[in-house]
Each structure stands twice: as C-alpha cells, then as structure tokens.
XYZ file of C-alpha atoms in Angstrom:
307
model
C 20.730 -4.371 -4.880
C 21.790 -3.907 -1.179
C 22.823 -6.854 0.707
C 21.653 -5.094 4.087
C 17.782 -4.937 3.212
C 16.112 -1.981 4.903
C 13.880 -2.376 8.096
C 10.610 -2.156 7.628
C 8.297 0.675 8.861
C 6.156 -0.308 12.187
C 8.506 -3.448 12.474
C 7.219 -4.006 16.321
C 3.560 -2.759 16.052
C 3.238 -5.520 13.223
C 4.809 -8.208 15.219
C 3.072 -7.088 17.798
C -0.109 -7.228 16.153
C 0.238 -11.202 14.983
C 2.168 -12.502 18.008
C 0.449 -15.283 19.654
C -0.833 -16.959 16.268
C -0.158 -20.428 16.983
C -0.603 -21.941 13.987
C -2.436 -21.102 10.418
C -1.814 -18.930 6.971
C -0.737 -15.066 7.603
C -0.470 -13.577 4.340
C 1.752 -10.832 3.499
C 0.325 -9.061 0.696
C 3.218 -6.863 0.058
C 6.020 -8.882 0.958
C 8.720 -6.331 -0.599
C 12.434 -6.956 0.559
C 10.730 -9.528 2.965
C 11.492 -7.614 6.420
C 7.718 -8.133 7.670
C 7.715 -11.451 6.366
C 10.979 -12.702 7.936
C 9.863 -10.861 11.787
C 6.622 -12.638 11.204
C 7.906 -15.951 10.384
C 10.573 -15.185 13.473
C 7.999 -14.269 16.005
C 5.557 -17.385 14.818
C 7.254 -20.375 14.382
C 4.530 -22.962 13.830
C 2.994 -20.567 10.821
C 3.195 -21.130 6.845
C 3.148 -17.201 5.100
C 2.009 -16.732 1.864
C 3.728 -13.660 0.585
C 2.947 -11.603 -2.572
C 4.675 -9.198 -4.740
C 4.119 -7.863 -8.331
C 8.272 -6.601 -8.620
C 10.168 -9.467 -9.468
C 13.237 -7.791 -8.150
C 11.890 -7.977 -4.612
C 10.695 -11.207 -5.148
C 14.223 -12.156 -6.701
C 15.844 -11.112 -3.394
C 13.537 -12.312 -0.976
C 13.308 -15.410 -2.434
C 16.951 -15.437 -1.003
C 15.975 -13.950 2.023
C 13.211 -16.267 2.952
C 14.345 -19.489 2.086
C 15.749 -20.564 5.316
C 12.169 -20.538 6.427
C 11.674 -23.688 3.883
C 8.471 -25.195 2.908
C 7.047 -22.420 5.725
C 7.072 -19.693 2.799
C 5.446 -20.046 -0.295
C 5.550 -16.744 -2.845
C 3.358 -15.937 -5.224
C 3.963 -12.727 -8.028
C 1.183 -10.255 -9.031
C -0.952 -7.594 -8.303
C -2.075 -8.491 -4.641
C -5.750 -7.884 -6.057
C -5.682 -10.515 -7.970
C -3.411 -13.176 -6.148
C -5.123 -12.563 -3.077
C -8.958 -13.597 -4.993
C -7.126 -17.049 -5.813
C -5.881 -17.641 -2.192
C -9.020 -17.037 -1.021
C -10.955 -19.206 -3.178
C -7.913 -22.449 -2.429
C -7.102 -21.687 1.110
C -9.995 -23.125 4.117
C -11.221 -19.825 5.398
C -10.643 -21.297 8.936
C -6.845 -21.649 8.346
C -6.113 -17.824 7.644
C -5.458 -15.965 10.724
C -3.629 -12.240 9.639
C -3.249 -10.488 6.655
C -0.578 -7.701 6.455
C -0.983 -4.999 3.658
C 2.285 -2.331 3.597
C 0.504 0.278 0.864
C 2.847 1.900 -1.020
C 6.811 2.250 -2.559
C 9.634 -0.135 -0.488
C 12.897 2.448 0.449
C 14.412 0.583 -1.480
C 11.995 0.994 -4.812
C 12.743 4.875 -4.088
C 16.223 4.642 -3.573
C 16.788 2.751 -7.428
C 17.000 5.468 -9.562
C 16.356 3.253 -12.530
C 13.018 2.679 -11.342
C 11.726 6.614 -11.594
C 10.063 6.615 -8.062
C 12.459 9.388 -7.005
C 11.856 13.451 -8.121
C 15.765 13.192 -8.677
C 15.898 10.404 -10.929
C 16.796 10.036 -14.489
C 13.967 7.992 -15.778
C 10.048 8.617 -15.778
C 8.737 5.102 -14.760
C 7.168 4.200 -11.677
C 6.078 0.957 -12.520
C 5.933 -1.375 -9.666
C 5.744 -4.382 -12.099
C 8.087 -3.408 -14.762
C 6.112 -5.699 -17.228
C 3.202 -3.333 -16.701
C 1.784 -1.400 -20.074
C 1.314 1.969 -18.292
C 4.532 4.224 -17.323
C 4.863 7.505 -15.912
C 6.002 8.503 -19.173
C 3.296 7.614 -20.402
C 0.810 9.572 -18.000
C 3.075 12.913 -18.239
C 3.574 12.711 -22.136
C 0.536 11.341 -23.101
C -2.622 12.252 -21.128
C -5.271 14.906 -21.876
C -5.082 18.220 -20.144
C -8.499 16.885 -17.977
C -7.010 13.771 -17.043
C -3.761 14.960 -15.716
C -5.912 17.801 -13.861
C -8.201 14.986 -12.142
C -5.381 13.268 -10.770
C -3.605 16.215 -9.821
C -6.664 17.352 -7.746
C -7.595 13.716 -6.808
C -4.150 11.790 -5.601
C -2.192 14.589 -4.987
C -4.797 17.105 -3.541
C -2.738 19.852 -5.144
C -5.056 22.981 -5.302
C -3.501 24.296 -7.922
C -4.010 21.614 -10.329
C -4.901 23.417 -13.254
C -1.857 25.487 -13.674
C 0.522 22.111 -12.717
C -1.368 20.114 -15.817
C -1.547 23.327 -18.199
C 2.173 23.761 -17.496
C 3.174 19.681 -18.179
C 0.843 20.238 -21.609
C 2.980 23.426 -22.647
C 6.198 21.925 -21.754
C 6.225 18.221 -22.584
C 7.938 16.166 -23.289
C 9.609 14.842 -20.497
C 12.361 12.722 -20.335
C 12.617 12.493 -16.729
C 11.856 12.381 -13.345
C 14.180 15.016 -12.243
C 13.025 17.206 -15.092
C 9.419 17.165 -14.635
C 9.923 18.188 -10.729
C 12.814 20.797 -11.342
C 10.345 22.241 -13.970
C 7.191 22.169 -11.785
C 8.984 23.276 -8.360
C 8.166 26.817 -8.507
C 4.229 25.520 -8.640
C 4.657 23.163 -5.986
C 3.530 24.043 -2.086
C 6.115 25.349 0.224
C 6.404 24.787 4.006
C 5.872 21.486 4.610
C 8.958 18.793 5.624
C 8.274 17.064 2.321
C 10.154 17.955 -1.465
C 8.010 20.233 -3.341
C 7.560 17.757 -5.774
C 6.243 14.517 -3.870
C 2.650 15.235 -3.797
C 2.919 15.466 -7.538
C 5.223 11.934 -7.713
C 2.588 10.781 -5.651
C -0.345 11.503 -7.935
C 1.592 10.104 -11.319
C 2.776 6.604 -8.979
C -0.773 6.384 -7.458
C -2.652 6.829 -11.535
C 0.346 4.273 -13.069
C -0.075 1.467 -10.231
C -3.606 1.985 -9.412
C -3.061 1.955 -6.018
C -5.967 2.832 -4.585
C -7.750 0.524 -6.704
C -6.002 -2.060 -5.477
C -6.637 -1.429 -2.107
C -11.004 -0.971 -2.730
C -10.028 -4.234 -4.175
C -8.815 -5.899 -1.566
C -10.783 -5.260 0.881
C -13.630 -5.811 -0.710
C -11.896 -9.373 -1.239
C -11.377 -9.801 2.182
C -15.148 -8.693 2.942
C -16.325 -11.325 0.449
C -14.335 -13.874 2.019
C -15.609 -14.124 5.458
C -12.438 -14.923 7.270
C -13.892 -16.473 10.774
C -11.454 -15.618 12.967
C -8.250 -13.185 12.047
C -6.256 -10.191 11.848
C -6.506 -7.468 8.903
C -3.697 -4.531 9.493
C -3.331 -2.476 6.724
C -0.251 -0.150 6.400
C -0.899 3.243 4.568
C 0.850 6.212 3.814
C -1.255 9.329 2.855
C -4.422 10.542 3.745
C -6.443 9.052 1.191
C -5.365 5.229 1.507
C -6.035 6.004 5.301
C -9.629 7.269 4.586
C -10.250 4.087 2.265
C -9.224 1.771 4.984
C -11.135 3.725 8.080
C -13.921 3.964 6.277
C -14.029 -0.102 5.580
C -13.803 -1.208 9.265
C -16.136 1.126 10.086
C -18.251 -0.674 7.524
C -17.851 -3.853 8.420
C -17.868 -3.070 12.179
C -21.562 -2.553 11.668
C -24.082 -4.837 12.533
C -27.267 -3.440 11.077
C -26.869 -1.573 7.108
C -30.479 -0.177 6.894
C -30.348 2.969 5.801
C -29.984 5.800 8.593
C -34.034 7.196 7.768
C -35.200 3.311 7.982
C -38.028 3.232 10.680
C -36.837 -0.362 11.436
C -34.413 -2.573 11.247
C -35.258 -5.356 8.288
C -31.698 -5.876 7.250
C -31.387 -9.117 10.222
C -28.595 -6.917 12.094
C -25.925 -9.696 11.447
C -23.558 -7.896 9.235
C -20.680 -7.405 11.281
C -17.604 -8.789 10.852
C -15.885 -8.393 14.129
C -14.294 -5.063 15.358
C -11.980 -2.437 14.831
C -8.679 -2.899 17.077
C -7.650 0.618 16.634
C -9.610 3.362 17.097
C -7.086 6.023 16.266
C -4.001 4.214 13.390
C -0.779 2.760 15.122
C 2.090 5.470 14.240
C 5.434 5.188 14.336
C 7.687 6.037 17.849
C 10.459 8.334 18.300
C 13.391 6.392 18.083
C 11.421 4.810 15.080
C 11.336 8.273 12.997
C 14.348 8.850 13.751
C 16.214 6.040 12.166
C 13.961 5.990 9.332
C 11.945 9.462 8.355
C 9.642 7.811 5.586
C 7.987 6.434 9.148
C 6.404 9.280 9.581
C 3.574 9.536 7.448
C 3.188 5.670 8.113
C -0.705 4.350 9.785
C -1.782 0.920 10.531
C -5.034 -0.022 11.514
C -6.161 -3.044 12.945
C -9.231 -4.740 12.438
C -10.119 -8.356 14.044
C -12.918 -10.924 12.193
C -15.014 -12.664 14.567
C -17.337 -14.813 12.861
C-alpha cells in the first residue's frame, strides 16, 4: 500500500459542492483511500460522515487515515446499495444534507496488480470486494458465447462484439489479465487516447461488480427516501453511468409524471424533488488533467432536494 494516498478526482468541485453545510450527515458512499472524505470533513468541521466501502483494503487504510477526525467518522463495509438502504431507514431524513457517489475503480485499485483491474496485470480478478463469488475469471472462462457478446455490446459498446466473444470462446482459458488483452488487441479500436483493451476491462469490471446496478440502486434509494433538504453529486466515468444519472435528475426534477399524450394533469403535479444544479456535468480543469489523466473522463452532476 502507498503511504502517500492519491488525490482524488474533482477534489475542489466536490468541496465546493458541500461547503457551507453547517452541520448534519454527508455520506460518502465510496469512501476509497478516504481523500473526499478527509477534504469534506476538512472543509466542514461541525459535520459527522458516514463513509462506505465494500474493499476492506481501503477501508483498512482509511480507517488510519480518518481517525483523527474521531467520533466525526463512522465506516461502514459493503456494497453501497445495500448499506446505504440501512442508513436511510436509521438516520432522521432531516439530518442528511450531501451524499457523494465516486462510480468506479480508486488509482490505486488499478495500480495493484494483484487485484486484476489493470490490462497488464497478472491475475484475472476485478473484484472490488475480494470476498465476492463472481471473478473475472470467472466471466472470461466461464460464460456462454451470448452472454459475453451482451456485455461486450452493452458495457463496453464495442461494435465488434461478436468476433471479441467468439475469439475469448476459441481461445480460453485465460490465466490473466495481460493475456486476455495482448490476445484481443488486434480486435480492439484504434485511435482513441485510451489502451486498446480498456473498453473491454471495462465491460468484464462493470458485469463482475454490477456497477451499474448498483448505481439504478441507489438512486432509486435515494428517491425512496425523500431527503428534505440536501445535496446528491454523483461522480461517473463513462458514458453509460453518466446517462443513468442524467436521466434520474431529470426524473425527479419533474413535477407532473402523466404520461406525455395525457389530456390533463391527474397525477397532483407534486413529484419533484428539487432541481438539477448542473445542467451540463462538472469536468475536470487543466491543471487538474494534467496531474492526474484518469480525470479526464471524470463527470459530476449535482442535484439539490428541496422538499
């Protein structure tokens, strides 16, 4: 583990975002290697943070990190879907003000090799909780032709996901990380400032943690919970997280849900939730993308409860 934890992607735009919270719960559901938790806890120093993690390695060294903060920091481990269902249900509505979601794989997760994030590492894993049944192995090795073609097409938007998941079938198995994308670069699309091979790391990681299920799930948590009076910013980092999350506050930015060939309004018109902060996502700056590149495809939006 590094003892100089990396910085964390949007580091002003999210304290930015919760400055001025006076008092009250801000929840980090993907606390990480803590660096949004510890700025937040910095910038607000009459708030408690409830921070959430499924890797018990992070957790392990923010623990560490965070305890200077005291009785101000309370952590809890799991899939933020599920942790964030029980805070919701013990917490007073009225005492959240922010929530803080930071979709997708720490720098660090990447740069461990043991962990099988990275197209050049020696294992096939991507597990973000390493107590978790499925593995990349297990998607690459063991998966129907279809299967491995619908999340080809579906999380990594590869067109030519039929050839990719007929080669993986032919050719398995794999032992590796490194050996799946050295095997699969000559299929993989050219051009772009990315590896050849992320958009197909990204479909395996996305199928083996769920991750857009997770994030459906917590939204729809956060819909069901009615918080009066706070601050949603979500973090993602490709296209379709970002479409999930747009599409949500525009949901819940609406007042009246009668269908659009309703005559009339018979719905009340009091659905909405508050409003959407950003119009257009927060992205990172210059000087921001270049210290850290993985910035880049980084997008926050903002939405604000009012209820």
């Amino acid at each position: 583990m590094q003892n100089i934890p990396h910085i964390p992607v949007l580091y002003r735009e999210v304290v930015e975002t919760f400055e001025n919270i006076e008092e009250g719960i801000i929840i980090d559901c993907t606390m990480g290697y803590g660096g949004h938790s510890s700025m937040i806890l910095d910038a607000n120093p009459n708030i408690k943070l409830i921070a959430i993690d499924q890797d018990q390695t992070a957790i392990d060294f923010s623990r560490k990190r965070l305890e200077k903060y005291g009785e101000r920091v309370e952590i809890r481990k799991g899939r933020f879907s599920n942790v964030i269902k029980d805070i919701l249900r013990e917490v007073d509505a009225k005492e959240i003000k922010g929530l803080l979601a930071d979709i997708g794989v720490s720098s660090l997760q990447l740069d461990q090799k043991d962990r099988g994030f990275s197209y050049e590492s020696d294992n096939l894993d991507m597990r973000m909780d390493k107590d978790a049944p499925l593995s990349a192995s297990n998607v690459v090795n063991e998966y129907s032709q279809s299967d491995l073609e619908r999340i080809l097409l579906e999380y990594g938007e590869l067109r030519n996901y039929k050839k990719i998941a007929s080669t993986i079938v032919n050719n398995r198995p794999f032992n590796s990380a490194k050996e799946l994308s050295d095997k699969l670069k000559p299929l993989m699309p050219r051009g772009k400032k990315i590896h050849p091979a992320t958009l197909l790391m990204q479909a395996i990681r996305i199928e083996v943690n769920d991750e857009l299920g997770e994030l459906k799930s917590l939204l729809e948590s956060i819909e069901e919970a009615k918080l009066p009076n706070a601050k949603i910013a979500i973090i993602s980092f490709h296209s379709l997280e970002d479409r999930i999350v747009k599409k949500e506050f525009a949901k819940w930015a609406k007042s009246c849900i009668c269908p659009p060939e309703a005559m009339r309004c018979t719905c009340g018109n009091d659905h909405q939730l508050g409003r959407i902060v950003t119009k257009k996502p927060i992205m990172a700056k210059d000087d921001e993308l270049k210290a850290n590149a993985r910035s880049r495809s980084a997008k926050m939006r903002i939405f604000e409860t009012n209820l």
